[in-house]
Short mmCIF file of C-alpha atoms in Angstrom, two decimals:
data_model
loop_
_atom_site.label_atom_id
_atom_site.label_comp_id
_atom_site.label_asym_id
_atom_site.label_seq_id
_atom_site.Cartn_x
_atom_site.Cartn_y
_atom_site.Cartn_z
CA UNK A 1 99.08 89.75 128.70
CA UNK A 2 101.67 88.66 126.18
CA UNK A 3 100.76 87.88 122.56
CA UNK A 4 102.92 86.33 119.86
CA UNK A 5 102.41 86.31 116.06
CA UNK A 6 104.57 83.48 114.70
CA UNK A 7 104.55 84.37 110.97
CA UNK A 8 103.59 88.01 110.62
CA UNK A 9 105.61 88.18 107.40
CA UNK A 10 102.94 86.07 105.70
CA UNK A 11 100.32 88.82 106.04
CA UNK A 12 102.27 92.07 105.74
CA UNK A 13 104.76 93.80 103.51
CA UNK A 14 105.07 96.67 105.97
CA UNK A 15 101.70 98.07 104.96
CA UNK A 16 99.44 96.95 107.82
CA UNK A 17 97.91 99.02 110.62
CA UNK A 18 98.21 97.05 113.88
CA UNK A 19 96.32 99.53 116.02
CA UNK A 20 93.34 97.22 116.58
CA UNK A 21 95.60 94.33 117.57
CA UNK A 22 97.50 96.49 120.05
CA UNK A 23 94.27 97.79 121.56
CA UNK A 24 92.97 94.23 121.98
CA UNK A 25 96.02 92.98 123.87
CA UNK A 26 99.55 94.13 124.71
CA UNK A 27 102.47 93.62 124.49
CA UNK A 28 102.96 91.90 121.10
CA UNK A 29 105.94 90.07 119.70
CA UNK A 30 105.75 89.96 115.91
CA UNK A 31 108.04 87.42 114.23
CA UNK A 32 108.57 87.35 110.47
CA UNK A 33 108.48 83.55 110.55
CA UNK A 34 109.08 80.74 113.05
CA UNK A 35 110.58 77.30 112.66
CA UNK A 36 109.25 74.32 114.58
CA UNK A 37 111.97 74.72 117.20
CA UNK A 38 111.42 78.47 117.45
CA UNK A 39 107.71 77.91 118.07
CA UNK A 40 108.56 75.68 121.05
CA UNK A 41 110.57 78.53 122.56
CA UNK A 42 108.38 81.49 121.59
CA UNK A 43 105.11 79.96 122.76
CA UNK A 44 106.23 79.40 126.36
CA UNK A 45 105.58 82.88 127.75
CA UNK A 46 102.57 83.68 125.57
CA UNK A 47 98.93 83.81 126.64
CA UNK A 48 97.66 84.45 123.09
CA UNK A 49 99.33 83.15 119.93
CA UNK A 50 98.59 83.79 116.26
CA UNK A 51 99.62 81.66 113.31
CA UNK A 52 98.79 81.87 109.65
CA UNK A 53 100.48 78.71 108.37
CA UNK A 54 103.04 77.82 111.05
CA UNK A 55 102.17 74.46 112.63
CA UNK A 56 101.26 74.54 116.31
CA UNK A 57 101.87 70.99 117.46
CA UNK A 58 100.94 68.99 120.52
CA UNK A 59 104.48 69.50 121.79
CA UNK A 60 104.20 73.27 121.36
CA UNK A 61 100.87 73.39 123.18
CA UNK A 62 102.29 71.24 125.98
CA UNK A 63 105.18 73.69 126.36
CA UNK A 64 102.84 76.67 126.78
CA UNK A 65 101.89 76.80 130.46
CA UNK A 66 100.27 80.23 130.18
CA UNK A 67 98.46 79.77 126.85
CA UNK A 68 94.81 80.83 126.84
CA UNK A 69 93.89 81.33 123.16
CA UNK A 70 95.13 80.16 119.74
CA UNK A 71 94.22 82.37 116.77
CA UNK A 72 94.53 81.28 113.15
CA UNK A 73 95.15 84.16 110.75
CA UNK A 74 93.21 82.33 108.05
CA UNK A 75 89.97 80.41 107.60
CA UNK A 76 91.57 76.96 107.34
CA UNK A 77 92.98 75.54 110.57
CA UNK A 78 94.68 72.27 109.62
CA UNK A 79 97.95 73.68 111.01
CA UNK A 80 96.68 73.45 114.59
CA UNK A 81 96.57 70.27 116.68
CA UNK A 82 92.94 70.75 117.68
CA UNK A 83 92.82 67.64 119.85
CA UNK A 84 95.78 68.80 121.93
CA UNK A 85 94.19 72.24 122.30
CA UNK A 86 90.89 70.71 123.40
CA UNK A 87 92.61 68.53 125.97
CA UNK A 88 94.10 71.69 127.49
CA UNK A 89 90.77 73.58 127.27
CA UNK A 90 92.41 76.14 124.97
CA UNK A 91 89.96 77.61 122.45
CA UNK A 92 91.00 78.01 118.82
CA UNK A 93 89.52 80.68 116.55
CA UNK A 94 89.85 81.62 112.89
CA UNK A 95 88.92 84.51 110.60
CA UNK A 96 86.14 84.27 108.06
CA UNK A 97 84.91 86.15 105.02
CA UNK A 98 87.73 88.70 105.10
CA UNK A 99 89.05 87.98 101.58
CA UNK A 100 85.83 87.72 99.58
CA UNK A 101 86.17 90.88 97.44
CA UNK A 102 89.84 90.16 96.76
CA UNK A 103 89.29 86.54 95.72
CA UNK A 104 86.26 87.34 93.58
CA UNK A 105 88.13 90.06 91.72
CA UNK A 106 91.04 87.67 91.14
CA UNK A 107 88.71 85.01 89.74
CA UNK A 108 87.18 87.49 87.31
CA UNK A 109 90.65 88.78 86.41
CA UNK A 110 91.76 85.25 85.54
CA UNK A 111 88.61 84.64 83.50
CA UNK A 112 89.13 87.87 81.60
CA UNK A 113 92.80 87.09 81.01
CA UNK A 114 91.87 83.71 79.53
CA UNK A 115 89.07 85.14 77.41
CA UNK A 116 90.96 88.20 76.20
CA UNK A 117 94.42 86.58 75.88
CA UNK A 118 95.85 89.47 77.86
CA UNK A 119 99.22 87.87 78.62
CA UNK A 120 99.73 86.82 75.00
CA UNK A 121 98.99 90.29 73.67
CA UNK A 122 101.23 91.93 76.28
CA UNK A 123 104.08 89.67 75.18
CA UNK A 124 103.36 90.42 71.52
CA UNK A 125 103.74 94.16 72.18
CA UNK A 126 106.97 93.60 74.13
CA UNK A 127 108.38 91.53 71.25
CA UNK A 128 107.59 94.29 68.75
CA UNK A 129 104.73 92.40 67.12
CA UNK A 130 102.37 95.37 67.09
CA UNK A 131 105.02 97.63 65.62
CA UNK A 132 105.64 95.13 62.83
CA UNK A 133 101.95 94.51 62.12
CA UNK A 134 100.47 95.29 58.71
CA UNK A 135 97.23 96.41 60.32
CA UNK A 136 96.43 98.69 63.24
CA UNK A 137 95.06 95.69 65.16
CA UNK A 138 97.04 92.42 65.17
CA UNK A 139 94.67 89.45 65.37
CA UNK A 140 97.27 86.87 66.34
CA UNK A 141 95.18 85.49 69.21
CA UNK A 142 91.46 84.87 69.23
CA UNK A 143 89.62 86.68 71.98
CA UNK A 144 86.08 86.25 73.28
CA UNK A 145 83.53 87.86 75.55
CA UNK A 146 82.28 86.59 78.90
CA UNK A 147 78.79 87.81 78.06
CA UNK A 148 76.62 84.89 77.00
CA UNK A 149 79.04 82.25 78.28
CA UNK A 150 78.13 79.67 80.92
CA UNK A 151 79.99 79.66 84.23
CA UNK A 152 79.95 76.51 86.35
CA UNK A 153 80.55 77.11 90.06
CA UNK A 154 81.69 74.18 92.19
CA UNK A 155 81.38 75.15 95.84
CA UNK A 156 78.61 77.60 96.66
CA UNK A 157 79.55 79.16 99.98
CA UNK A 158 80.27 82.84 100.44
CA UNK A 159 82.87 82.96 97.64
CA UNK A 160 80.74 80.97 95.22
CA UNK A 161 77.77 83.27 95.83
CA UNK A 162 79.90 86.38 95.31
CA UNK A 163 81.46 85.04 92.10
CA UNK A 164 78.00 84.20 90.77
CA UNK A 165 76.82 87.76 91.42
CA UNK A 166 79.79 89.29 89.60
CA UNK A 167 79.56 86.84 86.70
CA UNK A 168 75.92 87.71 86.17
CA UNK A 169 76.94 91.38 85.97
CA UNK A 170 79.12 90.37 83.01
CA UNK A 171 76.10 88.76 81.37
CA UNK A 172 77.09 85.17 82.09
CA UNK A 173 74.72 82.28 82.67
CA UNK A 174 75.55 80.66 86.02
CA UNK A 175 75.18 76.99 86.93
CA UNK A 176 75.68 75.87 90.53
CA UNK A 177 77.01 72.33 90.79
CA UNK A 178 75.44 69.82 93.15
CA UNK A 179 77.77 67.66 95.23
CA UNK A 180 79.49 65.07 93.10
CA UNK A 181 77.43 61.89 92.85
CA UNK A 182 74.36 63.43 94.52
CA UNK A 183 70.96 64.06 92.89
CA UNK A 184 70.55 67.78 92.23
CA UNK A 185 68.41 69.97 94.46
CA UNK A 186 65.98 72.43 92.88
CA UNK A 187 68.53 75.26 92.78
CA UNK A 188 71.49 73.09 91.69
CA UNK A 189 72.62 71.32 88.52
CA UNK A 190 74.05 67.81 88.54
CA UNK A 191 77.83 67.85 88.89
CA UNK A 192 78.52 66.11 85.57
CA UNK A 193 76.01 68.30 83.74
CA UNK A 194 77.82 71.42 84.93
CA UNK A 195 81.11 70.06 83.59
CA UNK A 196 79.52 69.27 80.23
CA UNK A 197 77.78 72.62 79.79
CA UNK A 198 80.18 75.17 81.25
CA UNK A 199 82.49 77.40 79.23
CA UNK A 200 84.30 78.35 82.44
CA UNK A 201 84.47 76.29 85.63
CA UNK A 202 85.60 77.83 88.91
CA UNK A 203 86.34 75.94 92.12
CA UNK A 204 85.40 77.29 95.57
CA UNK A 205 85.19 74.19 97.76
CA UNK A 206 87.38 73.12 100.70
CA UNK A 207 89.96 70.38 100.39
CA UNK A 208 88.95 67.16 102.14
CA UNK A 209 89.12 63.42 101.58
CA UNK A 210 85.97 63.72 99.49
CA UNK A 211 87.21 66.60 97.32
CA UNK A 212 90.86 65.63 96.82
CA UNK A 213 91.40 65.30 93.04
CA UNK A 214 87.78 66.32 92.51
CA UNK A 215 88.85 67.31 89.00
CA UNK A 216 90.92 64.64 87.30
CA UNK A 217 90.96 62.71 84.02
CA UNK A 218 87.29 61.65 84.18
CA UNK A 219 86.10 65.20 84.80
CA UNK A 220 88.32 66.70 82.11
CA UNK A 221 86.87 64.21 79.63
CA UNK A 222 83.39 65.60 80.33
CA UNK A 223 84.36 69.21 79.65
CA UNK A 224 84.07 71.01 76.35
CA UNK A 225 87.33 71.28 74.41
CA UNK A 226 86.71 75.05 74.55
CA UNK A 227 86.30 75.09 78.35
CA UNK A 228 88.55 76.82 80.88
CA UNK A 229 89.21 75.75 84.47
CA UNK A 230 89.92 78.24 87.27
CA UNK A 231 91.15 77.20 90.70
CA UNK A 232 91.69 79.74 93.47
CA UNK A 233 90.64 77.32 96.24
CA UNK A 234 93.12 74.52 97.03
CA UNK A 235 95.72 72.85 94.84
CA UNK A 236 94.74 69.33 95.85
CA UNK A 237 91.29 69.72 94.26
CA UNK A 238 92.86 69.20 90.83
CA UNK A 239 95.01 66.27 89.71
CA UNK A 240 98.00 68.24 88.42
CA UNK A 241 99.42 65.60 86.06
CA UNK A 242 95.98 65.11 84.46
CA UNK A 243 95.57 68.88 84.11
CA UNK A 244 98.90 69.24 82.33
CA UNK A 245 98.16 66.35 79.99
CA UNK A 246 94.74 67.76 79.11
CA UNK A 247 96.19 71.22 78.50
CA UNK A 248 98.95 69.92 76.25
CA UNK A 249 96.60 67.65 74.29
CA UNK A 250 93.94 70.31 73.80
CA UNK A 251 91.35 68.35 75.78
CA UNK A 252 90.46 71.72 77.37
CA UNK A 253 91.28 75.18 76.10
CA UNK A 254 93.13 76.47 79.13
CA UNK A 255 93.31 76.95 82.86
CA UNK A 256 94.24 79.55 85.45
CA UNK A 257 95.32 78.54 88.93
CA UNK A 258 96.33 80.44 92.05
CA UNK A 259 97.08 77.32 94.10
CA UNK A 260 99.12 74.14 93.68
CA UNK A 261 99.96 71.12 95.79
CA UNK A 262 102.75 72.00 98.22
CA UNK A 263 103.28 75.70 98.76
CA UNK A 264 105.71 77.26 98.31
CA UNK A 265 106.41 74.77 95.52
CA UNK A 266 109.58 72.78 95.17
CA UNK A 267 111.75 72.84 92.06
CA UNK A 268 110.32 69.48 90.99
CA UNK A 269 106.70 70.68 90.87
CA UNK A 270 105.15 69.49 87.61
CA UNK A 271 103.12 72.64 87.06
CA UNK A 272 106.06 75.02 87.32
CA UNK A 273 108.43 72.78 85.40
CA UNK A 274 106.14 72.59 82.37
CA UNK A 275 103.91 75.70 82.44
CA UNK A 276 102.16 75.21 79.08
CA UNK A 277 101.21 78.33 77.14
CA UNK A 278 97.50 77.87 77.88
CA UNK A 279 98.03 77.89 81.65
CA UNK A 280 98.14 81.00 83.86
CA UNK A 281 99.72 80.57 87.30
CA UNK A 282 99.62 83.13 90.11
CA UNK A 283 101.35 82.49 93.48
CA UNK A 284 98.41 82.10 95.91
CA UNK A 285 97.70 85.82 95.94
CA UNK A 286 93.96 85.86 95.20
CA UNK A 287 93.24 86.65 98.85
CA UNK A 288 96.09 89.08 99.42
CA UNK A 289 94.86 92.59 98.64
CA UNK A 290 95.94 95.18 101.17
CA UNK A 291 92.32 95.70 102.19
CA UNK A 292 91.80 91.96 102.67
CA UNK A 293 94.88 91.61 104.85
CA UNK A 294 93.80 94.58 106.95
CA UNK A 295 90.36 93.03 107.46
CA UNK A 296 92.11 89.84 108.53
CA UNK A 297 94.11 91.63 111.23
CA UNK A 298 91.11 93.61 112.40
CA UNK A 299 89.03 90.44 112.68
CA UNK A 300 91.85 88.79 114.62
CA UNK A 301 91.79 91.73 116.99
CA UNK A 302 88.03 91.37 117.36
CA UNK A 303 88.37 87.69 118.20
CA UNK A 304 90.98 88.41 120.87
CA UNK A 305 89.05 91.32 122.35
CA UNK A 306 85.78 89.36 122.48
CA UNK A 307 87.51 86.36 124.04
CA UNK A 308 89.02 88.50 126.78
CA UNK A 309 85.63 90.14 127.41
CA UNK A 310 83.85 86.74 127.47
CA UNK A 311 81.87 87.59 124.34
CA UNK A 312 81.17 85.44 121.27
CA UNK A 313 84.06 85.00 118.81
CA UNK A 314 84.92 82.75 115.85
CA UNK A 315 85.64 79.68 117.92
CA UNK A 316 86.46 76.51 116.02
CA UNK A 317 86.15 74.02 118.86
CA UNK A 318 84.09 74.03 122.02
CA UNK A 319 85.96 73.53 125.25
CA UNK A 320 84.54 73.03 128.73
CA UNK A 321 83.88 76.28 130.53
#
């Protein structure tokens, strides 16, 4: 059976072991990336296809006479025309939970960078500020501890749970936000109360119609002026223009983001054009440790193998048997 990976370059830098994939199915055709037109050509002879972010359209699915399985090399699957797949009785599967340690460590790294002013002190050393200091320890930037601070977690799935566990190890008080506008359950805190109390707020919810611009002007106005926002989830959760205005005005102390709207970003992206000093930006790499990417490929292989052996796999949609 023939398998095609449309955008293998998005998950490897030449450091991945593909043994599990090759054991699950063979032969493979690994493409660094695929345009819309290339997908239409490359999908035709394939029985199994894999895509991380490349869009698999209705037209592509219609062109694939032999297609039996669509695999998403990610948890989100908005790049697949699910309706077209269902109409052809082609199951779609994703990978889940593979990046938890990587994302959690990135969140804590961002929190520590904001609290300890790591970037600022690195730049000070590079500029010769330490060498020129009167004292052994330049105190140009105020630093603080995570211990004793309150962390607000918005989105309490696997990632939210894991971040809470690590934050508690640092001695932080953890508040779990209830859904916006909903009365809090016994183990949750009202959404607005979390914003008002938290020293750090971290987002771990999916992007949907309900969560788009979940954090905008109103929410920033509720936060402490000393609060920090961290977003490693989806760029659309935060209103970028409002974030920049609140950072520049001092409405909040700072932010660290790993995601923005439209990736890779265009030259006109507000965040990258302005980049205020109290904002840390990383290029959607929270998930991308080598170990995480290997788990992703191994889970893909497990999905394919289980599908071919008529066993349970991470199916997104049910299709008639």
